[in-house]
PDB file of C-alpha atoms in Angstrom:
ATOM      1  CA  VAL A   1     122.750  91.025 -61.764  1.00 87.00           C
ATOM      2  CA  THR A   2     120.489  88.621 -59.905  1.00 88.00           C
ATOM      3  CA  LEU A   3     119.848  84.907 -60.255  1.00 90.00           C
ATOM      4  CA  SER A   4     116.782  82.778 -59.716  1.00 92.00           C
ATOM      5  CA  ALA A   5     116.981  79.035 -60.341  1.00 93.00           C
ATOM      6  CA  GLY A   6     114.792  75.982 -60.101  1.00 93.00           C
ATOM      7  CA  ILE A   7     116.220  72.537 -59.418  1.00 92.00           C
ATOM      8  CA  ALA A   8     114.666  69.151 -60.101  1.00 91.00           C
ATOM      9  CA  ALA A   9     116.473  65.842 -59.630  1.00 89.00           C
ATOM     10  CA  TYR A  10     116.180  62.590 -61.510  1.00 86.00           C
ATOM     11  CA  HIS A  11     116.827  59.371 -59.639  1.00 82.00           C
ATOM     12  CA  PRO A  12     117.451  56.056 -61.425  1.00 83.00           C
ATOM     13  CA  GLY A  13     114.295  53.999 -61.361  1.00 79.00           C
ATOM     14  CA  ASP A  14     111.964  57.006 -61.543  1.00 76.00           C
ATOM     15  CA  ALA A  15     109.246  56.461 -64.138  1.00 70.00           C
ATOM     16  CA  GLY A  16     109.232  60.131 -65.145  1.00 82.00           C
ATOM     17  CA  THR A  17     109.985  61.573 -68.562  1.00 87.00           C
ATOM     18  CA  VAL A  18     112.361  64.351 -69.529  1.00 88.00           C
ATOM     19  CA  GLU A  19     109.349  66.610 -70.058  1.00 91.00           C
ATOM     20  CA  GLU A  20     108.116  65.953 -66.508  1.00 90.00           C
ATOM     21  CA  LEU A  21     111.571  66.716 -65.118  1.00 90.00           C
ATOM     22  CA  LEU A  22     111.639  70.030 -66.981  1.00 92.00           C
ATOM     23  CA  GLU A  23     108.134  70.861 -65.731  1.00 91.00           C
ATOM     24  CA  GLN A  24     109.292  70.212 -62.160  1.00 91.00           C
ATOM     25  CA  ALA A  25     112.339  72.452 -62.621  1.00 92.00           C
ATOM     26  CA  ASP A  26     110.092  75.131 -64.126  1.00 93.00           C
ATOM     27  CA  ALA A  27     107.689  74.931 -61.169  1.00 91.00           C
ATOM     28  CA  ALA A  28     110.627  75.312 -58.781  1.00 91.00           C
ATOM     29  CA  LEU A  29     111.930  78.281 -60.797  1.00 93.00           C
ATOM     30  CA  TYR A  30     108.606  80.108 -60.516  1.00 91.00           C
ATOM     31  CA  ARG A  31     108.557  79.359 -56.784  1.00 89.00           C
ATOM     32  CA  ALA A  32     112.044  80.881 -56.483  1.00 90.00           C
ATOM     33  CA  LYS A  33     111.015  83.955 -58.446  1.00 91.00           C
ATOM     34  CA  SER A  34     107.910  84.479 -56.323  1.00 90.00           C
ATOM     35  CA  ALA A  35     110.068  84.340 -53.175  1.00 89.00           C
ATOM     36  CA  GLY A  36     112.144  87.308 -54.367  1.00 87.00           C
ATOM     37  CA  ARG A  37     115.506  88.004 -55.940  1.00 86.00           C
ATOM     38  CA  ASN A  38     118.546  85.774 -55.627  1.00 91.00           C
ATOM     39  CA  ARG A  39     116.659  82.590 -54.822  1.00 91.00           C
ATOM     40  CA  VAL A  40     117.153  78.943 -55.648  1.00 91.00           C
ATOM     41  CA  ALA A  41     114.256  76.526 -55.183  1.00 91.00           C
ATOM     42  CA  GLN A  42     114.323  72.747 -55.286  1.00 90.00           C
ATOM     43  CA  TYR A  43     111.295  70.817 -56.492  1.00 89.00           C
ATOM     44  CA  GLU A  44     109.874  68.379 -53.967  1.00 80.00           C
ATOM     45  CA  ASP A  45     107.005  66.004 -54.638  1.00 75.00           C
ATOM     46  CA  ASP A  46     104.861  65.755 -51.540  1.00 62.00           C
ATOM     47  CA  THR A  47     102.440  63.196 -52.997  1.00 40.00           C
ATOM     48  CA  GLU A  48      99.621  65.353 -54.362  1.00 40.00           C
ATOM     49  CA  ALA A  49     100.962  68.893 -54.378  1.00 46.00           C
ATOM     50  CA  ALA A  50     104.230  70.220 -55.712  1.00 45.00           C
ATOM     51  CA  ALA A  51     106.224  72.194 -53.176  1.00 48.00           C
ATOM     52  CA  ALA A  52     109.539  73.947 -53.387  1.00 49.00           C
ATOM     53  CA  THR A  53     111.723  75.474 -50.740  1.00 57.00           C
ATOM     54  CA  ALA A  54     113.340  78.727 -51.790  1.00 62.00           C
ATOM     55  CA  VAL A  55     116.761  79.625 -50.456  1.00 66.00           C
ATOM     56  CA  GLY A  56     118.276  83.062 -50.838  1.00 69.00           C
ATOM     57  CA  PHE A  57     121.890  84.029 -51.207  1.00 67.00           C
ATOM     58  CA  ASP A  58     123.856  87.218 -50.716  1.00 66.00           C
ATOM     59  CA  THR A  59     125.633  88.601 -53.775  1.00 60.00           C
ATOM     60  CA  ALA A  60     127.167  91.551 -51.929  1.00 62.00           C
ATOM     61  CA  GLY A  61     130.268  89.596 -51.010  1.00 56.00           C
ATOM     62  CA  GLY A  62     129.364  87.576 -47.944  1.00 52.00           C
ATOM     63  CA  GLY A  63     127.747  84.720 -49.810  1.00 49.00           C
ATOM     64  CA  ASP A  64     125.723  83.756 -46.726  1.00 45.00           C
ATOM     65  CA  ALA A  65     122.697  81.557 -47.373  1.00 48.00           C
ATOM     66  CA  ARG A  66     119.408  82.775 -46.013  1.00 46.00           C
ATOM     67  CA  GLY A  67     116.244  80.674 -45.657  1.00 46.00           C
TER      68      GLY A  67
END
């Protein structure tokens, strides 16, 4: 079993909608999937382009994070 996840955060005062938050999480999820198995990506808004950093993890027992 493998896991890929996308994370988007809402901060009080943001003018975004729930739909926009879900779109951001979805974009991060696809970024994680494109980076390979066992990845988690966080959505980051860098003004004009959406970027996400994917982080891998080891499911074989060590649990060590890999960048």
